XYZ file of C-alpha atoms in Angstrom:
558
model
C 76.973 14.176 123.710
C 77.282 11.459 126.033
C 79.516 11.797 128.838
C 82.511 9.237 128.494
C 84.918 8.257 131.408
C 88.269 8.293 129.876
C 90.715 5.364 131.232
C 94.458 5.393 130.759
C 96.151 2.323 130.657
C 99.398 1.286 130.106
C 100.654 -2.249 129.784
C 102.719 -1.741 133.078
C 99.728 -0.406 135.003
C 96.237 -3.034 134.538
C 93.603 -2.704 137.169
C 91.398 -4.926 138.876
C 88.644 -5.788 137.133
C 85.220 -5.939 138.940
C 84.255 -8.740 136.486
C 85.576 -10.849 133.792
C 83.220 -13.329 133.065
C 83.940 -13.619 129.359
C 87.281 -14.325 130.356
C 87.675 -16.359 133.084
C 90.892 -17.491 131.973
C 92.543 -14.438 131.521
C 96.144 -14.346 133.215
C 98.522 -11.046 133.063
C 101.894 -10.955 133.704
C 103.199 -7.711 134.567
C 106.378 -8.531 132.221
C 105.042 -10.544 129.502
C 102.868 -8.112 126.848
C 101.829 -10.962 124.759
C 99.862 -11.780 127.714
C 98.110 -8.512 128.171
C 94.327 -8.957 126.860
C 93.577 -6.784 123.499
C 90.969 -4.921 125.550
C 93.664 -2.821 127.514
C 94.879 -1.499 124.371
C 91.568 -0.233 123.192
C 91.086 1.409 125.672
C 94.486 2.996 125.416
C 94.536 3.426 121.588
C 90.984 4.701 121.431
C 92.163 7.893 123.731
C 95.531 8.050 121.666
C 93.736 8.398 118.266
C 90.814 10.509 119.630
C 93.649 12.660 121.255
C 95.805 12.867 118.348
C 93.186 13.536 115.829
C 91.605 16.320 117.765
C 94.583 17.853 118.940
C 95.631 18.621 115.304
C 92.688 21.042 115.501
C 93.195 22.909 118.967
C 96.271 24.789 119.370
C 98.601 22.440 119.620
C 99.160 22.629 116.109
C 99.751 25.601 113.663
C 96.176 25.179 111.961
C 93.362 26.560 113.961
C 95.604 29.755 113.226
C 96.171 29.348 109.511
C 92.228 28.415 109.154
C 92.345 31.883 110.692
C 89.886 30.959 113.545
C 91.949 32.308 115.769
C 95.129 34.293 116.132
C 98.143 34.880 118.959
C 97.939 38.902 120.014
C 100.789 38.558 121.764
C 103.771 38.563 119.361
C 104.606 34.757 121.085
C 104.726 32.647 117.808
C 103.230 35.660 115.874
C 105.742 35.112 113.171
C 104.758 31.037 112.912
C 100.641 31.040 113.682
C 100.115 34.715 112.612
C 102.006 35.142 109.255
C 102.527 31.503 108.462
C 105.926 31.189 108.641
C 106.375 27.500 108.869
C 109.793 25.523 109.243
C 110.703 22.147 109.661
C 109.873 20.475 113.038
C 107.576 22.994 114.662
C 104.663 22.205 116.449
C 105.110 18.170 114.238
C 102.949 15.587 115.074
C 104.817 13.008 113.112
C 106.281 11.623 116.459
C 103.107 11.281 118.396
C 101.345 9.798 115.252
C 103.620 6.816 114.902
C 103.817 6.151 118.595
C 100.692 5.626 118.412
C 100.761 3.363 115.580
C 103.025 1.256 118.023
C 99.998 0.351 120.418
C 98.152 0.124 117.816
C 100.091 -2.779 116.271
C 100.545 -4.752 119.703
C 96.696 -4.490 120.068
C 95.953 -6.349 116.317
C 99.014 -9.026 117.120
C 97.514 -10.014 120.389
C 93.926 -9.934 119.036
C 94.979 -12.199 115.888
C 96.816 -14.183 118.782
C 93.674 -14.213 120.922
C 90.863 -14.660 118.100
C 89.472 -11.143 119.289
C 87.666 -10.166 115.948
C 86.585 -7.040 117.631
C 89.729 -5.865 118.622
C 91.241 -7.104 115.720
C 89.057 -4.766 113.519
C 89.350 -1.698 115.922
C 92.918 -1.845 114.921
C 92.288 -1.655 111.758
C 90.166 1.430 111.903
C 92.789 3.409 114.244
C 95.641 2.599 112.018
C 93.917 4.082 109.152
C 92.528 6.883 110.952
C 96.308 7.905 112.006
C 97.973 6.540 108.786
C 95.095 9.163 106.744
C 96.173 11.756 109.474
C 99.718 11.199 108.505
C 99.791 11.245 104.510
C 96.768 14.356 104.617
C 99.379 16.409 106.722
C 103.055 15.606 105.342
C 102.233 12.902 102.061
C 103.627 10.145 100.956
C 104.846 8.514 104.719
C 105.568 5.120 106.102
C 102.931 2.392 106.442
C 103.937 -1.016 104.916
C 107.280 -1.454 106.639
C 105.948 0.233 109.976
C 106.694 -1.796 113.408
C 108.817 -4.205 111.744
C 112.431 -4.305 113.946
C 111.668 -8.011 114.060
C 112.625 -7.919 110.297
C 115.001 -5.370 110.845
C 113.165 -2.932 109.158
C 114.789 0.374 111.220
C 113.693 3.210 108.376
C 110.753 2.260 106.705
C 110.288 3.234 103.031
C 107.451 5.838 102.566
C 104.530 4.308 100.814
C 103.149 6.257 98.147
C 99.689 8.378 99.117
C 97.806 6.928 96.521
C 98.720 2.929 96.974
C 98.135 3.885 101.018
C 94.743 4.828 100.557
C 93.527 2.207 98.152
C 94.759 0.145 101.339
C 92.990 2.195 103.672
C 90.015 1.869 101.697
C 90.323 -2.334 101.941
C 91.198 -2.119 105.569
C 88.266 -0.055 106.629
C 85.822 -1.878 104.405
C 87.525 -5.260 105.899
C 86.520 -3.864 109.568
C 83.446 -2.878 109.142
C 82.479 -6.333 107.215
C 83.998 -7.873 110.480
C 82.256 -6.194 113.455
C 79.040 -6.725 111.114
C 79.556 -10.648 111.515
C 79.497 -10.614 114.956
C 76.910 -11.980 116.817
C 74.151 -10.240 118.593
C 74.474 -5.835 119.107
C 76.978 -6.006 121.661
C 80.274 -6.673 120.597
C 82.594 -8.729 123.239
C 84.254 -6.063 125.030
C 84.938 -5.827 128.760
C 82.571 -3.311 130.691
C 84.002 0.299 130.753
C 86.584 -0.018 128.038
C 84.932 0.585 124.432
C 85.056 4.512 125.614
C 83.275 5.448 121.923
C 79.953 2.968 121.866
C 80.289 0.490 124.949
C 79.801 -2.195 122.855
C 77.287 -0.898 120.694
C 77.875 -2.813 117.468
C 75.971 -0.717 115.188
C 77.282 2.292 116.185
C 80.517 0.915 115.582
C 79.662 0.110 112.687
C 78.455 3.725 111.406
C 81.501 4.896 112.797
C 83.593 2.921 110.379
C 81.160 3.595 107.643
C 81.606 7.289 108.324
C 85.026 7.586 107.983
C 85.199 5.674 104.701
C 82.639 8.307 102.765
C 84.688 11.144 104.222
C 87.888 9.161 102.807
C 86.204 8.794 99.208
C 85.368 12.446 99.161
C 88.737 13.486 100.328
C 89.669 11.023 97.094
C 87.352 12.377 94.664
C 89.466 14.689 92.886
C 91.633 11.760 92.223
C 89.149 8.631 91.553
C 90.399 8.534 87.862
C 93.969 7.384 89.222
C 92.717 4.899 91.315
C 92.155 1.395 90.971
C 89.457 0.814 93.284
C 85.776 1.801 92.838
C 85.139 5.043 94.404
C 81.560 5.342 93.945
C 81.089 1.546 94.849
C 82.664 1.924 98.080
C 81.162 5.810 98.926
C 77.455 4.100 98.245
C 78.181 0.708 100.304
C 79.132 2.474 103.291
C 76.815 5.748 102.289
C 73.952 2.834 103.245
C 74.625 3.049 107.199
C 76.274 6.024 108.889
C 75.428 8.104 111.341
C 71.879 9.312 111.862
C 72.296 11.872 114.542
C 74.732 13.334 117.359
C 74.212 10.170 119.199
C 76.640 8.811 117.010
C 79.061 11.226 117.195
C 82.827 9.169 117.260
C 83.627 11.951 120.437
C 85.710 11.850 123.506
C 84.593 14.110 126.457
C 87.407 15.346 129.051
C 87.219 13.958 132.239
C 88.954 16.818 133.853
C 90.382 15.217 137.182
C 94.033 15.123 136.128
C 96.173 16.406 133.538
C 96.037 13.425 131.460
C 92.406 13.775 131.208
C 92.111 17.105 131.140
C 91.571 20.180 127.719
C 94.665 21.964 127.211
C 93.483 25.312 128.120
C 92.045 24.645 131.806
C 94.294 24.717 134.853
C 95.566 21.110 134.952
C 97.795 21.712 131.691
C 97.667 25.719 131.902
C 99.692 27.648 134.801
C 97.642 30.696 134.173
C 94.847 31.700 131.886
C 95.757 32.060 128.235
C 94.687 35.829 126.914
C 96.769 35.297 123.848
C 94.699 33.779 121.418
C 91.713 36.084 119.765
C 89.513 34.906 117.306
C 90.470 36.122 114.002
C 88.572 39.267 112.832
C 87.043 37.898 109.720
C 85.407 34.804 110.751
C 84.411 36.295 113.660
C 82.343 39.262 111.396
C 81.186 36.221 109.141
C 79.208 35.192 112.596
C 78.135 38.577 113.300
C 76.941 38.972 109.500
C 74.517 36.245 109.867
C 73.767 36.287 113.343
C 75.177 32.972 114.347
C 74.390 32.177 117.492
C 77.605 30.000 117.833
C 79.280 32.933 118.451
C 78.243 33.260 122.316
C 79.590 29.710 122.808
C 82.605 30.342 121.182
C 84.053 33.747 122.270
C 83.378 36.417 125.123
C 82.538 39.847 124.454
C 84.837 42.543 125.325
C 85.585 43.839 129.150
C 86.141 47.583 127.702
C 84.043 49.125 125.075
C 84.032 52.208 123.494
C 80.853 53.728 122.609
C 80.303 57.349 120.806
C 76.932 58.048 122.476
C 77.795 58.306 126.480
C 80.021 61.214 128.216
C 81.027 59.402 130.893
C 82.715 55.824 131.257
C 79.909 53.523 133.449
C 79.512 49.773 133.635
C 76.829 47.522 132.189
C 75.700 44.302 132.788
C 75.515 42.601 129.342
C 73.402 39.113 129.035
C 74.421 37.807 125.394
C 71.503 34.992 124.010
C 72.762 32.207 125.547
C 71.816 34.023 128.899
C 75.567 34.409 129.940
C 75.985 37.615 132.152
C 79.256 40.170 131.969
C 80.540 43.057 133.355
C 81.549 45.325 130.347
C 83.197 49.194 131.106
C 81.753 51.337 128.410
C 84.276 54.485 127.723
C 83.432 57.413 125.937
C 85.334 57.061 122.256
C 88.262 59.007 122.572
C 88.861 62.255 120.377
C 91.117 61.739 117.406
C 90.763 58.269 116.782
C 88.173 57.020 113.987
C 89.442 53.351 113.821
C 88.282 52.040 116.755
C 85.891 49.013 116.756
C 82.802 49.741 118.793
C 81.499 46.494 118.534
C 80.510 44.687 121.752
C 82.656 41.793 119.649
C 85.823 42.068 118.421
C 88.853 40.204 116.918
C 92.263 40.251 115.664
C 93.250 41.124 111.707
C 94.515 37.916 110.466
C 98.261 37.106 109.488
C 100.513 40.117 111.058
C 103.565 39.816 112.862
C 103.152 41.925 115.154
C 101.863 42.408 118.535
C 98.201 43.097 119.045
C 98.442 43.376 123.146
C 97.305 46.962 122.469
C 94.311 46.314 119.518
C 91.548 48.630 119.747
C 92.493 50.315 122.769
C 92.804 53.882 121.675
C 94.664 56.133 123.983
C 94.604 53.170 126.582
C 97.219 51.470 124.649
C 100.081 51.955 126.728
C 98.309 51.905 130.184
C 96.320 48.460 130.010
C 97.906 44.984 130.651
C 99.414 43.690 127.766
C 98.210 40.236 128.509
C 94.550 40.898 129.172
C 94.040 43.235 125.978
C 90.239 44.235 127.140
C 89.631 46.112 124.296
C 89.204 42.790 122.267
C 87.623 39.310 123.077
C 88.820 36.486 124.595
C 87.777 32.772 123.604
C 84.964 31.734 125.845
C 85.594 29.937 128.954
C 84.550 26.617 127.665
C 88.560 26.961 126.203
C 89.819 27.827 130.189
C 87.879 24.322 131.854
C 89.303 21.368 132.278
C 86.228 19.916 131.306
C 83.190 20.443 129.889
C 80.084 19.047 127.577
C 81.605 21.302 124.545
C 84.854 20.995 124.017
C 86.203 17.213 123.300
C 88.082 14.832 121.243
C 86.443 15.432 118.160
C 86.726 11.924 115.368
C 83.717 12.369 113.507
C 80.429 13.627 113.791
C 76.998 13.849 112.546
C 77.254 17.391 111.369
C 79.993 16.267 109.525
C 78.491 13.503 108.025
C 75.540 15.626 106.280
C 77.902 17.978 105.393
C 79.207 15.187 103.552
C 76.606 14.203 102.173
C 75.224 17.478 100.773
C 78.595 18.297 99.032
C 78.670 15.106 97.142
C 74.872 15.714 96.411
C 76.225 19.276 94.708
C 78.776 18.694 93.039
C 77.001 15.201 91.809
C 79.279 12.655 93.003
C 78.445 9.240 94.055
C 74.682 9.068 93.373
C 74.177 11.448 96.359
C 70.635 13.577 95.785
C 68.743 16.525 98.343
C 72.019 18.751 98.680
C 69.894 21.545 100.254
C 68.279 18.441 102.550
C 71.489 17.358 104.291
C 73.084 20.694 104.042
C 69.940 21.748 106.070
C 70.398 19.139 108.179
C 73.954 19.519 109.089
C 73.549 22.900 110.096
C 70.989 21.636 112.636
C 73.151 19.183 113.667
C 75.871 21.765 115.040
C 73.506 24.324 116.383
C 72.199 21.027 118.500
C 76.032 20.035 119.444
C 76.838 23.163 120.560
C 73.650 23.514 122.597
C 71.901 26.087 120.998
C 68.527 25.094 121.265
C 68.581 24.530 124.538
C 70.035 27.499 126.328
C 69.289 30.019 123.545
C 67.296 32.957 125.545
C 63.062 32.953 124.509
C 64.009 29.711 121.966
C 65.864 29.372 118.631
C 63.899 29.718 115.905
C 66.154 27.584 113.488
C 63.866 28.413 110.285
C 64.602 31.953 110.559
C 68.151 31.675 110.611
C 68.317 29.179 107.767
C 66.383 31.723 105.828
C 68.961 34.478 105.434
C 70.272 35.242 101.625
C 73.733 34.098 103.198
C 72.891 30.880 104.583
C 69.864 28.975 102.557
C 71.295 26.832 100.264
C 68.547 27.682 97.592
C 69.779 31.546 97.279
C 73.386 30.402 96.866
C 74.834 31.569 93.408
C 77.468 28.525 93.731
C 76.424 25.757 96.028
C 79.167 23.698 96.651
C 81.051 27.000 97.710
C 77.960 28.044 100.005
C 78.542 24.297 101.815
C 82.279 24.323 102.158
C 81.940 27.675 104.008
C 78.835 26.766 106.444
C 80.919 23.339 106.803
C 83.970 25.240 108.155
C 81.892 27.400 110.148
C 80.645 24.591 111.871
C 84.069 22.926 112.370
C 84.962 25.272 114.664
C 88.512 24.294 115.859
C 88.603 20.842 114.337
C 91.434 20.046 111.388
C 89.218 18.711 108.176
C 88.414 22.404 107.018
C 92.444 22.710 106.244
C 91.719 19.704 104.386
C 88.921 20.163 102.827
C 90.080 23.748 101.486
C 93.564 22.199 100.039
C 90.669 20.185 97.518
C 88.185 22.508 96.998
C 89.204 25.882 97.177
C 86.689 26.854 99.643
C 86.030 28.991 101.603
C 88.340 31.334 100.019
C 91.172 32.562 102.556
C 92.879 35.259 101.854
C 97.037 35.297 102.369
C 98.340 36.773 105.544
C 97.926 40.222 105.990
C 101.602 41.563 105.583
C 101.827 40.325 102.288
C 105.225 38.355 103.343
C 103.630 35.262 102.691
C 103.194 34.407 98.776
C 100.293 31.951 99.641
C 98.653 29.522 102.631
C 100.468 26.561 103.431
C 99.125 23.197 101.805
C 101.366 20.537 103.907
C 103.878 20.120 106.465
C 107.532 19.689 105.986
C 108.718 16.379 106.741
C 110.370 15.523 110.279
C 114.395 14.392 110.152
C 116.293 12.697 112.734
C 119.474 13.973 114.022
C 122.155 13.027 112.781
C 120.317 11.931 109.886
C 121.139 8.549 109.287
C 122.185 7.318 105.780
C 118.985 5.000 104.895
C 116.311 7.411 106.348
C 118.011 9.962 103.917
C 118.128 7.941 100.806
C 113.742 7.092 101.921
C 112.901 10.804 102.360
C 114.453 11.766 98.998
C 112.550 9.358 97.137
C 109.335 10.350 99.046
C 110.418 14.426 98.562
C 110.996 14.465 94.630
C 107.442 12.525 94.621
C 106.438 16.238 95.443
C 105.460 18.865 92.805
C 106.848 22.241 93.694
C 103.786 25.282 93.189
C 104.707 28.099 91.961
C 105.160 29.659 95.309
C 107.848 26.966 96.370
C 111.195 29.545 96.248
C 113.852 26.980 97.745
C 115.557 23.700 95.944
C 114.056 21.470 97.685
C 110.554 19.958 96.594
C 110.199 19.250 100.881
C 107.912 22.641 101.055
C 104.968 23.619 102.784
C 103.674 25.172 99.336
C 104.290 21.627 97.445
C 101.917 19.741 96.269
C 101.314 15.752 97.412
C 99.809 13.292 95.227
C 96.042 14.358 96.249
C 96.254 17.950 95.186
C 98.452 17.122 92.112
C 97.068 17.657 88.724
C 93.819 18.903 90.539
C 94.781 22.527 90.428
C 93.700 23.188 93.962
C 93.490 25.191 96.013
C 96.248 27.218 94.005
């Protein structure tokens, strides 16, 4: 992953530049924005929609927790994260998503202004990246009517999900066709602010070409009720996507201020967050096929209990990644035979409650409550303010053949060589995550491939053996909640409790207060386009349990 220095802009703030000799003329007044150049945008829009889009997958939403990679042991939002007890306006990012969509206007106007094709086309892309974002999370949502006070257009109409993303599918197709007739590989960008490709024209346009066959799978399910070609537009772009992690459509942290900084490290965190544990079955589903992803992604315990010593001592444990820790070993306490001995452990998925004292045995009420060293914490890769494996996540490779290898299963699109680009894909996320390179005496990648659980050839249903290795690999990233809503797969169990009829399948809609007349008489039309589940128990079709246009009719995932 190349390392990517992240620039904030803002059209009140534009910094020398150390050259501009593609645009000599250009001329900015500090109170004019139709005379900022396109170029300051893109810089600014390409963080905002990297941002955005990954964020939705770390824990600033509610779904790393309801794809049950992690949970709060705490009790702090146990009730929301834990047991899935979602109401309107938590944790939304309908607000951030179409402020975004702001800057992304004013960057196409000025570029249509300016005859920037480049920019122009960029646009395009991050609109439909944030508009898919949008209608995948809540539905049917604005689009045609958006940024349009000019016309005095205050409460746009919500656009129907299925004319939005036969749009989409023009818009992205329209980009890519445009970068493609530019001149030369470089496209014309100022040094320093293309932060995905620096001008590398091909790149950008795999990119593009990557995101549209991930849009016509997301479609499949619905292709009969479309009026574009599906498979036409899946095999055009299909012919030039990404080959390998250099590729990857990824932000890195900078990690010198807040702005530029992960979430969890001490810029945006005031202390160290020992709340969330990774949830106890995915964690086991690493153990159970010795995944070496696991020592990137979590720590191991700093108290152990172990039913073979008398004594409590301390051991230096080096996991396979060559990471050293300290780890108190305790004798395993007479009249308990619950405890997890494990040198790994996680949280039960979907409870209520709090799990500050999880494993601990007679310890329960004497350690911290915040520390909770009887199970593990996330890794500290989640604690940095930067590092080289945790970023703003678009697209990647990985994803790509994962792509790929599903449509080759389930026959779609004239895909072929499933088990080849499942294969493949798997590689490709051992490499991001740097497993071949820091795994202790070498990773022997045949050997793990080879296990009854993980080669594709010993699956008893293959398109379920790729969803699952495909959310494994999306570790913290949003398109497994997405993919699951149209495929069923992996197959998540309801929250623990049993309060919970069934897992969540879309947001509820944000409302402004006082809701105003017109944006009430829009959101009704958009809400009875909804088809209530069976597990919808209120009036209203505005549910997290209802279905949206792409899951209607499909009977998925429930």
């Amino acid at each position: 992953m190349k390392k990517i220095i992240i620039i904030i802009l803002s059209i009140t703030f534009i910094p020398i530049l150390n050259s501009c000799s593609d645009f000599d003329k250009l001329n900015v007044s500090p109170n004019d924005v139709n005379e900022v150049d396109p170029n300051f945008l893109l810089t600014t829009s390409t963080y905002n929609f990297a941002n955005t889009y990954s964020e939705f997958g770390y824990w600033g939403s509610r779904i790393p927790s309801l794809l049950q990679y992690y949970q709060v042991g705490d009790g702090y939002k146990s009730e929301e994260l834990n047991a899935l007890y979602w109401t309107p306006g938590q944790s939304s990012p309908w607000g951030t998503i179409y402020s975004n969509l702001v800057d992304v206007q004013a960057m196409s106007d000025l570029s249509v202004e300016q005859g920037n094709v480049f920019t122009e086309a960029v646009a395009l892309v991050y609109q439909a990246g944030l508009i898919d974002l949008a209608t995948k999370i809540y539905g049917d949502v604005p689009f045609s009517e958006t940024n349009q006070l000019e016309e005095e257009i205050v409460f746009p109409k919500y656009d129907e999900q299925k004319e939005i993303y036969e749009t989409l599918l023009v818009n992205l197709k329209t980009a890519k066709n445009m970068i493609e007739g530019i001149p030369g590989s470089k496209v014309p960008v100022l040094d320093g602010y293309d932060l995905l490709y620096d001008g590398d024209k091909d790149k950008w346009v795999k990119f593009v070409n990557s995101l549209r066959i991930r849009m016509c799978l997301l479609l499949n399910n619905k292709r009969n009720e479309l009026s574009i070609d599906l498979d036409a537009e899946f095999q055009d772009a299909a012919q030039n996507v990404f080959t390998s992690s250099d590729d990857n459509a990824v932000l890195d942290y900078l990690g010198n201020s807040a702005a530029t900084s992960f979430r969890g490290g001490p810029f945006r965190a005031s202390e160290l967050t020992y709340a969330r544990r990774m949830g106890l079955g995915f964690l086991n589903s690493l153990r159970d096929q010795n995944d070496p992803r696991l020592y990137r992604w979590l720590r191991p315990v700093e108290k152990k209990w172990d039913k073979d010593i008398a004594a409590t001592t301390t051991i230096q444990y080096t996991d396979p990644l060559g990471q050293t820790f300290p780890i108190e070993v305790l004798p395993y306490p007479n009249g308990y035979d619950d405890l997890d001995t494990s040198l790994y452990v996680g949280l039960p998925v979907g409870s209520q409650a709090s799990w500050t004292a999880y494993n601990a045995g007679p310890q329960a009420t004497s350690v911290e409550p915040k520390t909770t060293p009887f199970n593990s914490r996330l890794s500290e890769i989640y604690f940095q303010n930067a590092n080289q494996y945790v970023g703003m996540n678009i697209i990647t490779y990985s994803e790509v053949e994962f792509i790929l290898a599903e449509a080759a299963a389930i026959g779609a699109f004239g895909v072929s060589d499933a088990e080849g680009h499942y294969k493949k894909a798997i590689e490709a996320s051992m490499d991001e995550w740097g497993i071949f390179g820091d795994y202790v005496g070498g990773f022997d990648f045949n050997e793990f491939y080879s296990q009854e659980d993980i080669d594709l050839s010993q699956a008893t249903n293959e398109h379920e053996r790729i969803m699952t290795q495909k959310y494994i690999s999306m570790f913290f990233r949003p398109e497994p909640w997405f993919d699951w809503r149209r495929t069923g797969y992996p197959d998540f169990v309801p929250p623990y409790d049993g309060a919970q009829p069934a897992i969540p399948i879309r947001y509820h809609y944000d409302s402004p207060t006082p809701p105003d007349p017109q944006y009430v008489a829009k959101y009704k039309e958009a809400v009875e386009r909804l088809e209530k589940t069976e597990f919808v128990q209120v009036p209203t079709n505005d549910d997290t349990r209802s279905r949206m246009w792409l899951l209607q009719g499909t009977n998925k995932p429930y």
